[in-house]
Each structure stands twice: as C-alpha cells, then as structure tokens.
Amino acid sequence: MPAPLDGIKVLDLTKLAPGPFCTMILADLGAGVIRIEEPGPPTGRRAQQAGAAGTRSAGNSFNSSPHNALARNKKSIGINLKSGMGKEIYIRLAQRADVIVEEYRPGVAKRLGIDYEKLSSRNPRLIYCAITGFGQTGPYRDLVGHDINYIATAGVLSMFGRPGQPPTIPHNVVADYAGGGMHGAIGVLAALVARNQTGRGQYVDISMMDGSLALLAQAFSTFFANGKVPRRGETINDGGIPNYNVYLTKDEKYITIAAIEPWFFANLCRALGREDFIPHEYDSGKRPEIARVFTETFKTRTRDEWFEILSKSDICAGRMLTLDEVPNDPQVQARNMIVEVEGDGGRKFKQVGISAKFSDTPGSIRSLAPQLGQHTDEILGELGYSKDELDRWRESGAIK
C-alpha cells in the first residue's frame, strides 16, 4: 500500500530527541529519510569543551541500535560536512531533496555553507526545517538549553507539581518531543501542502520554547481573561479538586480519576457509596472532606479492581501504568501501539507503534535503525559517483 508521504525525500541532519522524532514521524508516513551523520569523532567546540569525553565516536551511541525507534525507516550516510568533497556531496543531495531537517545552533549552517539561502537558490522547492531551543530570532536565540530550560521559559514548568512544593520536572516529552519534534513535523507537512499551491519551498523556524508555550493556549486564554496566575496543584486540571486526581490503591499502585462533569461526578459518588457528596461538587468548603473520603476509600481495593468497577459505571477513570505494564494493556494492544519488528537473523525488537491511523494510506515500519554510513555507497552510487571516487573519499575521511 502507498503511504501518505511516498516519494518525499528528506535529509536528516539531527541527532538529539526533537529532530529524530520529527523525521521518525515523516519516515513512518512513507518519506524516504537519509540520516547525514558525522563519520568520525566529534570535532570543533563540542570536543574542545568536553575534552576526552567530547571526542567519543558517534558510532558508540544508541543511534544505531535496533531498539532505537527514532532511527527506524531511515538510511544512513557518513559525510564530513567540513570537507570540500563532503559538502559537495551534501549539496548535490539537497538539490534532489524535498525536505531538510536540522537542529544546529542558529548560524552554524551558514558557517558550514549549507544554509537555506544557499540551498534554496539551487532547489527553490526545498523545505528547510530548523529546530532549535529558542528559535532563529530574539535575545535568547544563541542560548544553549534543554527541555527543562525551554518549558521553564514558556511557563509550562510553573504549572507542574503539588501546592507548596517545588515544580515537578517532567520527562523530556514536552519541549523535545511535543514542542520541537511534533511541531517540526506539523510545520513540514504544512509547508508541503503550501508548496502544492505555490510551487515553492520555504524556511520553517521551529522553537521548542514556542511549541511548549503553544501547548498552554487554553491556560493563557483563561489567564488573559481573568488576570489570575494559576498556582500549580490548585486548578481543576492538576489536582486542585478531588474528582480530578490520582489516588493510591490497596496494592500501592495508582488510579486516576477525571470526573469533572456533574454526571460523571454523580456516577463516581454512587460507585463509592457516597451519594451524599453529589450536590457538593462545586462546594470548595466540602472538598477537603471529599478528598479525605476518596483517599481512604480507594485504599480498600487494588488498582485493577477499582478500574474494573469504575470503567463499567460511565466514569472517567484510568490505571496509572508503568512502562513495563503498558505493552500488556488491551487498548494498547488493540491499537498496535507496541509492535515487534524483525531484524537481522529473525530477531524481534519491540518498539512504539505508529499513532496516526489511515484508512487508505497507512504508515509502516519498514526497517530498523541503520549503522552509521550503512547506505553511503548505495546513495552516492545513485548520485552517479564511481567506486574509485568513493574509495578515494573514504580514504581521505570525507565519507564513511
């Protein structure tokens, strides 16, 4: 079956979470993604600042592991972009590409001579997506950072945690994966649609801070309307009310409750044997008592026993699963969100499945993560280079 992005050629210059996640989404949907990888140990400022630790070969990383879902459905070519021949090869690849995704610091691509202005002059249909922490403009554009720094600046971190406690640091799924990688994929897809209308590619500037801030659209709308700064752990969506909360159960596991609507709250009260609470959902003075009773009641049964009861009573409830439990959840299995992919020698590797389900043009997992430079000869052969040229360039370190 054809996939939604069949025929779209993507060059992937990324290394860390947001970029590889962006290109994984594109690859899963059928795009032909080529990873452009540094053929030897890191060089330049990174290596100088880190000393011996900064010169470890990229080949020792998790990038090429068959367990690494972010590298699936991709090919790998090892090119030294700081060499004249490596740069020439890359520019030739870019002339045939539909999309480039990179996550260099602002200005690095220009210093390397592979920036959007140079490449688009040779390929006007090129879509160039740059994913950075703070974007290509503004006073923070040159600052280094990671997920926690971006969500702190965007206001997201201020909303995570319990009342009177320091903010809870979430895993790096907010800025890296949602704010950066997912917004990057959305930007690329929108630019492809726009290209169908205009015939031209364009530059897509993705900031992980911007993406994280955008996730707070509703929270900011409320703040702009009433001028009240939400305090973590005190709103209806983060544990400020007993009927939208997390409760410890008899087996030291957790059940999640989200009975916000009056009918769901009434069903919850009936299931817990406390119909007397039904009229008091919006009574703030009654909430401490309700929270205390709920806390005590949920400790009388196991998590799975409560889920069995509540899920049959039209109540918004869910089990808090740990990662080892998720693959066995029947809904996860029914949606094929944990899959087994066959590798060399018939060995099976579990990975996260494809989230977007298409009725006519589904995505697929066609290959596992490639080894660094695994497809160099194949890709350069398609560009018309001879074996003698490849041998010479490999000897010089321009390719791997």
Short mmCIF file of C-alpha atoms in Angstrom, two decimals:
data_model
loop_
_atom_site.label_atom_id
_atom_site.label_comp_id
_atom_site.label_asym_id
_atom_site.label_seq_id
_atom_site.Cartn_x
_atom_site.Cartn_y
_atom_site.Cartn_z
CA MET A 1 0.00 0.00 0.00
CA PRO A 2 1.23 3.54 -0.67
CA ALA A 3 1.93 5.68 2.38
CA PRO A 4 0.91 9.37 2.72
CA LEU A 5 4.46 10.66 2.10
CA ASP A 6 5.63 8.18 -0.53
CA GLY A 7 8.11 9.89 -2.86
CA ILE A 8 9.06 12.67 -0.42
CA LYS A 9 12.83 12.80 0.11
CA VAL A 10 14.12 14.05 3.47
CA LEU A 11 17.67 14.80 4.59
CA ASP A 12 18.03 14.43 8.35
CA LEU A 13 20.92 16.31 9.96
CA THR A 14 19.61 15.87 13.51
CA LYS A 15 20.99 13.96 16.49
CA LEU A 16 19.05 14.63 19.68
CA ALA A 17 15.42 13.90 20.56
CA PRO A 18 13.34 16.59 18.77
CA GLY A 19 14.87 16.24 15.30
CA PRO A 20 14.98 12.44 15.13
CA PHE A 21 11.39 12.28 16.44
CA CYS A 22 10.28 14.73 13.74
CA THR A 23 11.92 12.70 10.98
CA MET A 24 10.68 9.42 12.50
CA ILE A 25 7.13 10.71 12.06
CA LEU A 26 7.86 11.61 8.43
CA ALA A 27 9.60 8.27 7.79
CA ASP A 28 6.77 6.27 9.36
CA LEU A 29 4.39 8.01 6.97
CA GLY A 30 6.43 6.91 3.97
CA ALA A 31 9.04 9.60 3.40
CA GLY A 32 12.49 8.45 2.31
CA VAL A 33 14.74 9.75 5.09
CA ILE A 34 18.53 9.83 4.82
CA ARG A 35 20.46 10.50 8.01
CA ILE A 36 23.52 12.65 7.37
CA GLU A 37 25.97 11.55 10.07
CA GLU A 38 29.40 12.70 11.11
CA PRO A 39 31.78 9.91 10.00
CA GLY A 40 34.27 10.20 12.87
CA PRO A 41 34.59 11.51 16.42
CA PRO A 42 33.01 14.93 17.10
CA THR A 43 35.21 17.92 16.30
CA GLY A 44 35.18 21.66 16.94
CA ARG A 45 33.85 23.43 20.00
CA ARG A 46 31.96 20.42 21.39
CA ALA A 47 35.11 18.31 21.51
CA GLN A 48 37.21 21.16 22.88
CA GLN A 49 34.82 21.92 25.73
CA ALA A 50 34.27 18.31 26.77
CA GLY A 51 37.85 17.10 26.42
CA ALA A 52 38.26 13.34 26.01
CA ALA A 53 34.55 12.73 26.62
CA GLY A 54 33.71 15.01 23.69
CA THR A 55 35.74 13.00 21.19
CA ARG A 56 33.96 9.68 21.59
CA SER A 57 32.85 8.30 18.26
CA ALA A 58 29.19 8.75 17.42
CA GLY A 59 29.22 5.07 16.47
CA ASN A 60 29.26 4.17 20.15
CA SER A 61 25.90 5.82 20.76
CA PHE A 62 22.41 4.38 20.91
CA ASN A 63 21.63 5.90 17.50
CA SER A 64 22.35 2.73 15.53
CA SER A 65 20.76 0.29 17.96
CA PRO A 66 17.86 -1.72 16.53
CA HIS A 67 16.00 -0.81 19.72
CA ASN A 68 16.10 2.87 18.74
CA ALA A 69 12.68 3.67 17.26
CA LEU A 70 13.74 7.23 16.39
CA ALA A 71 16.12 5.90 13.73
CA ARG A 72 13.79 3.38 12.09
CA ASN A 73 12.78 3.61 8.43
CA LYS A 74 15.90 5.66 7.67
CA LYS A 75 19.10 5.22 5.70
CA SER A 76 22.49 6.47 6.88
CA ILE A 77 25.32 8.13 5.04
CA GLY A 78 28.54 9.26 6.69
CA ILE A 79 29.66 12.66 5.36
CA ASN A 80 32.20 15.10 6.74
CA LEU A 81 30.44 18.39 6.01
CA LYS A 82 33.61 20.30 6.92
CA SER A 83 35.46 18.77 3.97
CA GLY A 84 35.14 20.19 0.47
CA MET A 85 34.04 16.91 -1.07
CA GLY A 86 31.66 16.13 1.79
CA LYS A 87 29.99 19.49 1.33
CA GLU A 88 29.76 18.98 -2.44
CA ILE A 89 28.06 15.61 -1.95
CA TYR A 90 25.62 17.09 0.53
CA ILE A 91 24.69 19.96 -1.77
CA ARG A 92 24.03 17.51 -4.58
CA LEU A 93 21.76 15.51 -2.27
CA ALA A 94 19.99 18.73 -1.24
CA GLN A 95 19.31 19.60 -4.86
CA ARG A 96 17.21 16.43 -5.13
CA ALA A 97 15.58 16.64 -1.70
CA ASP A 98 12.12 17.84 -0.77
CA VAL A 99 12.86 18.48 2.91
CA ILE A 100 15.85 19.14 5.14
CA VAL A 101 15.55 18.94 8.92
CA GLU A 102 18.40 20.20 11.11
CA GLU A 103 18.87 21.27 14.72
CA TYR A 104 22.10 23.25 14.58
CA ARG A 105 22.53 26.34 16.69
CA PRO A 106 21.47 29.46 14.77
CA GLY A 107 24.20 30.49 12.35
CA VAL A 108 26.02 27.14 12.20
CA ALA A 109 24.51 26.03 8.88
CA LYS A 110 25.55 29.35 7.32
CA ARG A 111 29.10 28.96 8.60
CA LEU A 112 29.19 25.50 7.06
CA GLY A 113 27.91 26.89 3.77
CA ILE A 114 24.80 24.67 3.75
CA ASP A 115 22.15 27.17 4.89
CA TYR A 116 18.69 27.63 3.43
CA GLU A 117 19.61 30.65 1.29
CA LYS A 118 22.39 28.76 -0.47
CA LEU A 119 20.47 25.53 -0.93
CA SER A 120 17.15 27.09 -1.96
CA SER A 121 18.90 29.05 -4.73
CA ARG A 122 19.66 25.67 -6.31
CA ASN A 123 16.42 23.99 -5.26
CA PRO A 124 13.55 26.51 -4.95
CA ARG A 125 11.13 23.74 -3.94
CA LEU A 126 13.20 22.84 -0.88
CA ILE A 127 11.52 22.93 2.54
CA TYR A 128 14.12 23.63 5.21
CA CYS A 129 13.07 22.99 8.82
CA ALA A 130 15.37 24.19 11.61
CA ILE A 131 14.54 23.04 15.14
CA THR A 132 16.20 24.99 17.94
CA GLY A 133 15.58 25.79 21.58
CA PHE A 134 14.52 29.42 21.27
CA GLY A 135 14.22 29.93 17.51
CA GLN A 136 16.19 31.92 14.95
CA THR A 137 15.31 35.35 16.34
CA GLY A 138 15.11 37.13 19.70
CA PRO A 139 17.56 37.77 22.55
CA TYR A 140 17.70 34.09 23.57
CA ARG A 141 18.41 32.68 20.09
CA ASP A 142 22.06 31.87 20.86
CA LEU A 143 21.49 30.45 24.35
CA VAL A 144 22.09 26.74 24.89
CA GLY A 145 19.49 24.69 26.70
CA HIS A 146 17.48 21.52 27.12
CA ASP A 147 13.84 20.60 27.71
CA ILE A 148 13.64 21.89 31.30
CA ASN A 149 15.02 25.30 30.26
CA TYR A 150 12.51 25.75 27.45
CA ILE A 151 9.45 24.69 29.45
CA ALA A 152 10.57 26.94 32.30
CA THR A 153 10.72 29.95 29.98
CA ALA A 154 7.38 29.05 28.37
CA GLY A 155 5.58 28.90 31.73
CA VAL A 156 4.89 25.17 31.48
CA LEU A 157 7.12 24.14 34.38
CA SER A 158 5.41 26.59 36.74
CA MET A 159 2.21 24.55 36.43
CA PHE A 160 3.60 21.10 37.27
CA GLY A 161 3.57 19.96 40.89
CA ARG A 162 1.70 19.97 44.16
CA PRO A 163 0.74 23.05 46.19
CA GLY A 164 3.57 24.49 48.26
CA GLN A 165 6.12 22.16 46.66
CA PRO A 166 8.87 22.84 44.09
CA PRO A 167 7.76 22.29 40.50
CA THR A 168 7.78 18.69 39.33
CA ILE A 169 10.25 18.12 36.49
CA PRO A 170 8.52 16.11 33.76
CA HIS A 171 10.35 13.73 31.45
CA ASN A 172 11.60 15.46 28.30
CA VAL A 173 8.40 14.83 26.37
CA VAL A 174 7.09 18.42 26.48
CA ALA A 175 9.68 20.62 24.78
CA ASP A 176 11.73 17.98 22.96
CA TYR A 177 9.02 15.75 21.58
CA ALA A 178 5.81 17.82 21.55
CA GLY A 179 7.17 21.37 21.37
CA GLY A 180 10.02 20.57 18.98
CA GLY A 181 9.69 17.26 17.15
CA MET A 182 5.94 17.14 16.70
CA HIS A 183 5.66 20.83 15.84
CA GLY A 184 8.51 20.31 13.39
CA ALA A 185 6.62 17.53 11.64
CA ILE A 186 3.47 19.68 11.54
CA GLY A 187 5.49 22.54 10.05
CA VAL A 188 7.00 20.33 7.37
CA LEU A 189 3.63 18.82 6.43
CA ALA A 190 2.03 22.27 6.20
CA ALA A 191 4.91 23.52 4.05
CA LEU A 192 4.45 20.55 1.70
CA VAL A 193 0.78 21.45 1.30
CA ALA A 194 1.72 25.10 0.69
CA ARG A 195 4.26 24.01 -1.93
CA ASN A 196 1.50 22.25 -3.84
CA GLN A 197 -0.25 25.63 -4.04
CA THR A 198 2.72 27.94 -4.69
CA GLY A 199 5.32 25.66 -6.26
CA ARG A 200 7.92 27.00 -3.81
CA GLY A 201 9.52 25.64 -0.69
CA GLN A 202 10.22 27.73 2.40
CA TYR A 203 12.10 28.01 5.69
CA VAL A 204 10.33 26.57 8.74
CA ASP A 205 11.63 28.01 12.04
CA ILE A 206 10.67 25.73 14.96
CA SER A 207 11.40 26.80 18.52
CA MET A 208 10.96 24.27 21.30
CA MET A 209 10.03 27.12 23.62
CA ASP A 210 7.40 28.37 21.15
CA GLY A 211 5.97 24.88 20.78
CA SER A 212 5.81 24.40 24.54
CA LEU A 213 4.12 27.76 25.00
CA ALA A 214 1.58 26.89 22.32
CA LEU A 215 0.57 23.85 24.37
CA LEU A 216 -0.66 26.32 27.01
CA ALA A 217 -3.07 28.03 24.63
CA GLN A 218 -6.11 27.35 26.82
CA ALA A 219 -4.30 28.17 30.06
CA PHE A 220 -3.15 31.52 28.69
CA SER A 221 -6.63 32.24 27.32
CA THR A 222 -8.02 31.82 30.83
CA PHE A 223 -5.24 33.94 32.33
CA PHE A 224 -5.74 36.75 29.81
CA ALA A 225 -9.48 36.67 30.52
CA ASN A 226 -9.35 36.83 34.33
CA GLY A 227 -5.81 38.01 35.07
CA LYS A 228 -5.27 35.26 37.65
CA VAL A 229 -1.98 33.36 37.56
CA PRO A 230 -2.77 29.64 38.06
CA ARG A 231 -0.99 28.06 41.03
CA ARG A 232 0.30 24.57 40.49
CA GLY A 233 -1.77 21.85 42.07
CA GLU A 234 -4.70 24.18 42.59
CA THR A 235 -6.56 24.17 39.26
CA ILE A 236 -9.17 21.68 38.15
CA ASN A 237 -6.71 20.10 35.71
CA ASP A 238 -3.76 19.46 38.02
CA GLY A 239 -5.10 18.05 41.26
CA GLY A 240 -6.83 21.06 42.74
CA ILE A 241 -10.12 19.18 43.10
CA PRO A 242 -10.73 15.65 44.46
CA ASN A 243 -12.64 14.50 41.39
CA TYR A 244 -9.68 15.15 39.04
CA ASN A 245 -6.84 13.49 40.86
CA VAL A 246 -4.62 10.48 41.46
CA TYR A 247 -5.26 8.02 44.30
CA LEU A 248 -3.13 5.33 45.89
CA THR A 249 -4.81 1.93 45.98
CA LYS A 250 -4.54 -1.13 48.22
CA ASP A 251 -1.69 -2.63 46.19
CA GLU A 252 0.42 0.57 46.30
CA LYS A 253 -0.50 1.46 42.73
CA TYR A 254 -2.48 4.43 41.44
CA ILE A 255 -5.89 5.01 39.89
CA THR A 256 -6.61 8.25 38.04
CA ILE A 257 -9.98 9.98 38.30
CA ALA A 258 -11.27 12.69 35.97
CA ALA A 259 -14.94 13.06 36.88
CA ILE A 260 -15.25 16.78 36.14
CA GLU A 261 -18.69 16.90 34.52
CA PRO A 262 -21.58 16.74 37.01
CA TRP A 263 -22.93 13.45 35.62
CA PHE A 264 -19.52 11.78 35.88
CA PHE A 265 -19.09 13.12 39.41
CA ALA A 266 -22.51 11.77 40.38
CA ASN A 267 -21.63 8.35 38.94
CA LEU A 268 -18.37 8.37 40.88
CA CYS A 269 -20.08 9.20 44.15
CA ARG A 270 -22.60 6.42 43.62
CA ALA A 271 -19.83 3.91 42.83
CA LEU A 272 -18.02 4.87 46.03
CA GLY A 273 -21.18 4.68 48.11
CA ARG A 274 -21.25 8.40 48.88
CA GLU A 275 -24.27 9.78 47.07
CA ASP A 276 -24.44 12.47 49.75
CA PHE A 277 -21.49 14.18 48.04
CA ILE A 278 -23.32 14.61 44.70
CA PRO A 279 -24.72 18.12 45.44
CA HIS A 280 -21.31 19.38 46.66
CA GLU A 281 -19.07 19.08 43.61
CA TYR A 282 -18.60 22.86 43.44
CA ASP A 283 -18.56 23.46 47.17
CA SER A 284 -14.94 24.40 47.91
CA GLY A 285 -15.54 24.10 51.64
CA LYS A 286 -16.58 20.48 51.20
CA ARG A 287 -13.61 19.46 49.07
CA PRO A 288 -11.20 18.59 51.91
CA GLU A 289 -13.74 16.11 53.29
CA ILE A 290 -14.44 14.65 49.85
CA ALA A 291 -10.70 14.30 49.18
CA ARG A 292 -10.18 12.57 52.53
CA VAL A 293 -13.02 10.10 51.94
CA PHE A 294 -11.90 9.37 48.39
CA THR A 295 -8.33 8.80 49.58
CA GLU A 296 -9.44 6.36 52.27
CA THR A 297 -11.93 4.56 50.01
CA PHE A 298 -9.53 3.95 47.15
CA LYS A 299 -7.14 2.22 49.55
CA THR A 300 -9.71 -0.52 50.17
CA ARG A 301 -9.27 -2.20 46.76
CA THR A 302 -6.47 -2.78 44.25
CA ARG A 303 -5.94 -0.54 41.28
CA ASP A 304 -7.23 -3.11 38.81
CA GLU A 305 -10.26 -3.91 40.95
CA TRP A 306 -11.20 -0.23 41.02
CA PHE A 307 -10.72 0.10 37.28
CA GLU A 308 -12.94 -2.92 36.68
CA ILE A 309 -15.69 -1.32 38.79
CA LEU A 310 -15.39 2.27 37.59
CA SER A 311 -14.90 1.56 33.89
CA LYS A 312 -18.30 -0.16 33.85
CA SER A 313 -20.05 2.75 35.54
CA ASP A 314 -19.54 5.52 32.94
CA ILE A 315 -16.81 7.19 35.00
CA CYS A 316 -13.62 8.79 33.68
CA ALA A 317 -11.03 6.54 35.30
CA GLY A 318 -7.72 5.04 34.27
CA ARG A 319 -4.96 2.92 35.69
CA MET A 320 -1.57 4.60 36.04
CA LEU A 321 0.63 2.10 34.20
CA THR A 322 4.39 1.86 34.41
CA LEU A 323 6.35 1.26 31.22
CA ASP A 324 6.63 -2.47 31.87
CA GLU A 325 2.84 -2.70 32.14
CA VAL A 326 1.90 -0.64 29.08
CA PRO A 327 2.63 -3.32 26.42
CA ASN A 328 0.14 -5.68 28.06
CA ASP A 329 -2.72 -3.19 28.24
CA PRO A 330 -5.57 -4.42 25.99
CA GLN A 331 -6.20 -0.98 24.49
CA VAL A 332 -2.53 -0.53 23.63
CA GLN A 333 -2.55 -3.96 22.01
CA ALA A 334 -5.77 -3.30 20.10
CA ARG A 335 -4.30 -0.08 18.69
CA ASN A 336 -0.98 -1.73 17.76
CA MET A 337 0.93 0.87 19.74
CA ILE A 338 3.61 -1.62 20.80
CA VAL A 339 4.87 -3.65 17.86
CA GLU A 340 7.56 -6.21 17.15
CA VAL A 341 9.86 -5.53 14.22
CA GLU A 342 12.03 -8.25 12.77
CA GLY A 343 15.73 -7.54 12.44
CA ASP A 344 18.71 -9.43 11.07
CA GLY A 345 18.68 -13.12 11.86
CA GLY A 346 14.97 -13.05 12.59
CA ARG A 347 15.43 -11.40 15.99
CA LYS A 348 12.39 -9.40 17.10
CA PHE A 349 12.63 -5.92 18.60
CA LYS A 350 9.77 -4.17 20.38
CA GLN A 351 9.09 -0.54 19.53
CA VAL A 352 6.35 2.04 19.90
CA GLY A 353 3.85 1.81 17.04
CA ILE A 354 2.54 4.48 14.66
CA SER A 355 0.00 6.78 16.26
CA ALA A 356 -1.77 8.16 13.17
CA LYS A 357 -4.09 5.57 11.67
CA PHE A 358 -5.02 5.97 7.97
CA SER A 359 -7.81 4.04 6.28
CA ASP A 360 -6.28 4.06 2.78
CA THR A 361 -2.60 5.02 3.06
CA PRO A 362 -1.24 3.69 6.37
CA GLY A 363 2.27 4.27 7.58
CA SER A 364 4.58 1.35 8.28
CA ILE A 365 7.82 0.30 9.93
CA ARG A 366 9.95 -0.97 7.07
CA SER A 367 13.42 -1.13 8.60
CA LEU A 368 15.30 -0.80 11.87
CA ALA A 369 17.95 1.79 12.70
CA PRO A 370 20.85 1.75 10.24
CA GLN A 371 24.52 1.57 11.15
CA LEU A 372 26.44 4.81 10.63
CA GLY A 373 27.25 5.09 6.94
CA GLN A 374 25.47 1.83 6.07
CA HIS A 375 23.98 3.26 2.88
CA THR A 376 26.80 5.57 1.79
CA ASP A 377 27.80 3.56 -1.28
CA GLU A 378 24.19 2.96 -2.31
CA ILE A 379 23.19 6.62 -2.05
CA LEU A 380 26.33 8.04 -3.68
CA GLY A 381 26.08 5.45 -6.43
CA GLU A 382 22.60 6.76 -7.20
CA LEU A 383 24.13 10.25 -7.49
CA GLY A 384 26.48 8.94 -10.21
CA TYR A 385 29.74 8.73 -8.28
CA SER A 386 32.13 5.89 -9.20
CA LYS A 387 33.61 3.26 -6.90
CA ASP A 388 37.08 4.74 -7.36
CA GLU A 389 35.80 8.14 -6.22
CA LEU A 390 34.14 6.61 -3.19
CA ASP A 391 37.31 4.73 -2.23
CA ARG A 392 39.38 7.89 -2.55
CA TRP A 393 36.97 9.98 -0.50
CA ARG A 394 36.68 7.29 2.14
CA GLU A 395 40.46 7.22 2.45
CA SER A 396 40.53 10.99 2.94
CA GLY A 397 37.83 10.87 5.61
CA ALA A 398 35.27 12.82 3.57
CA ILE A 399 32.79 9.91 3.76
CA LYS A 400 32.29 6.73 5.74
#
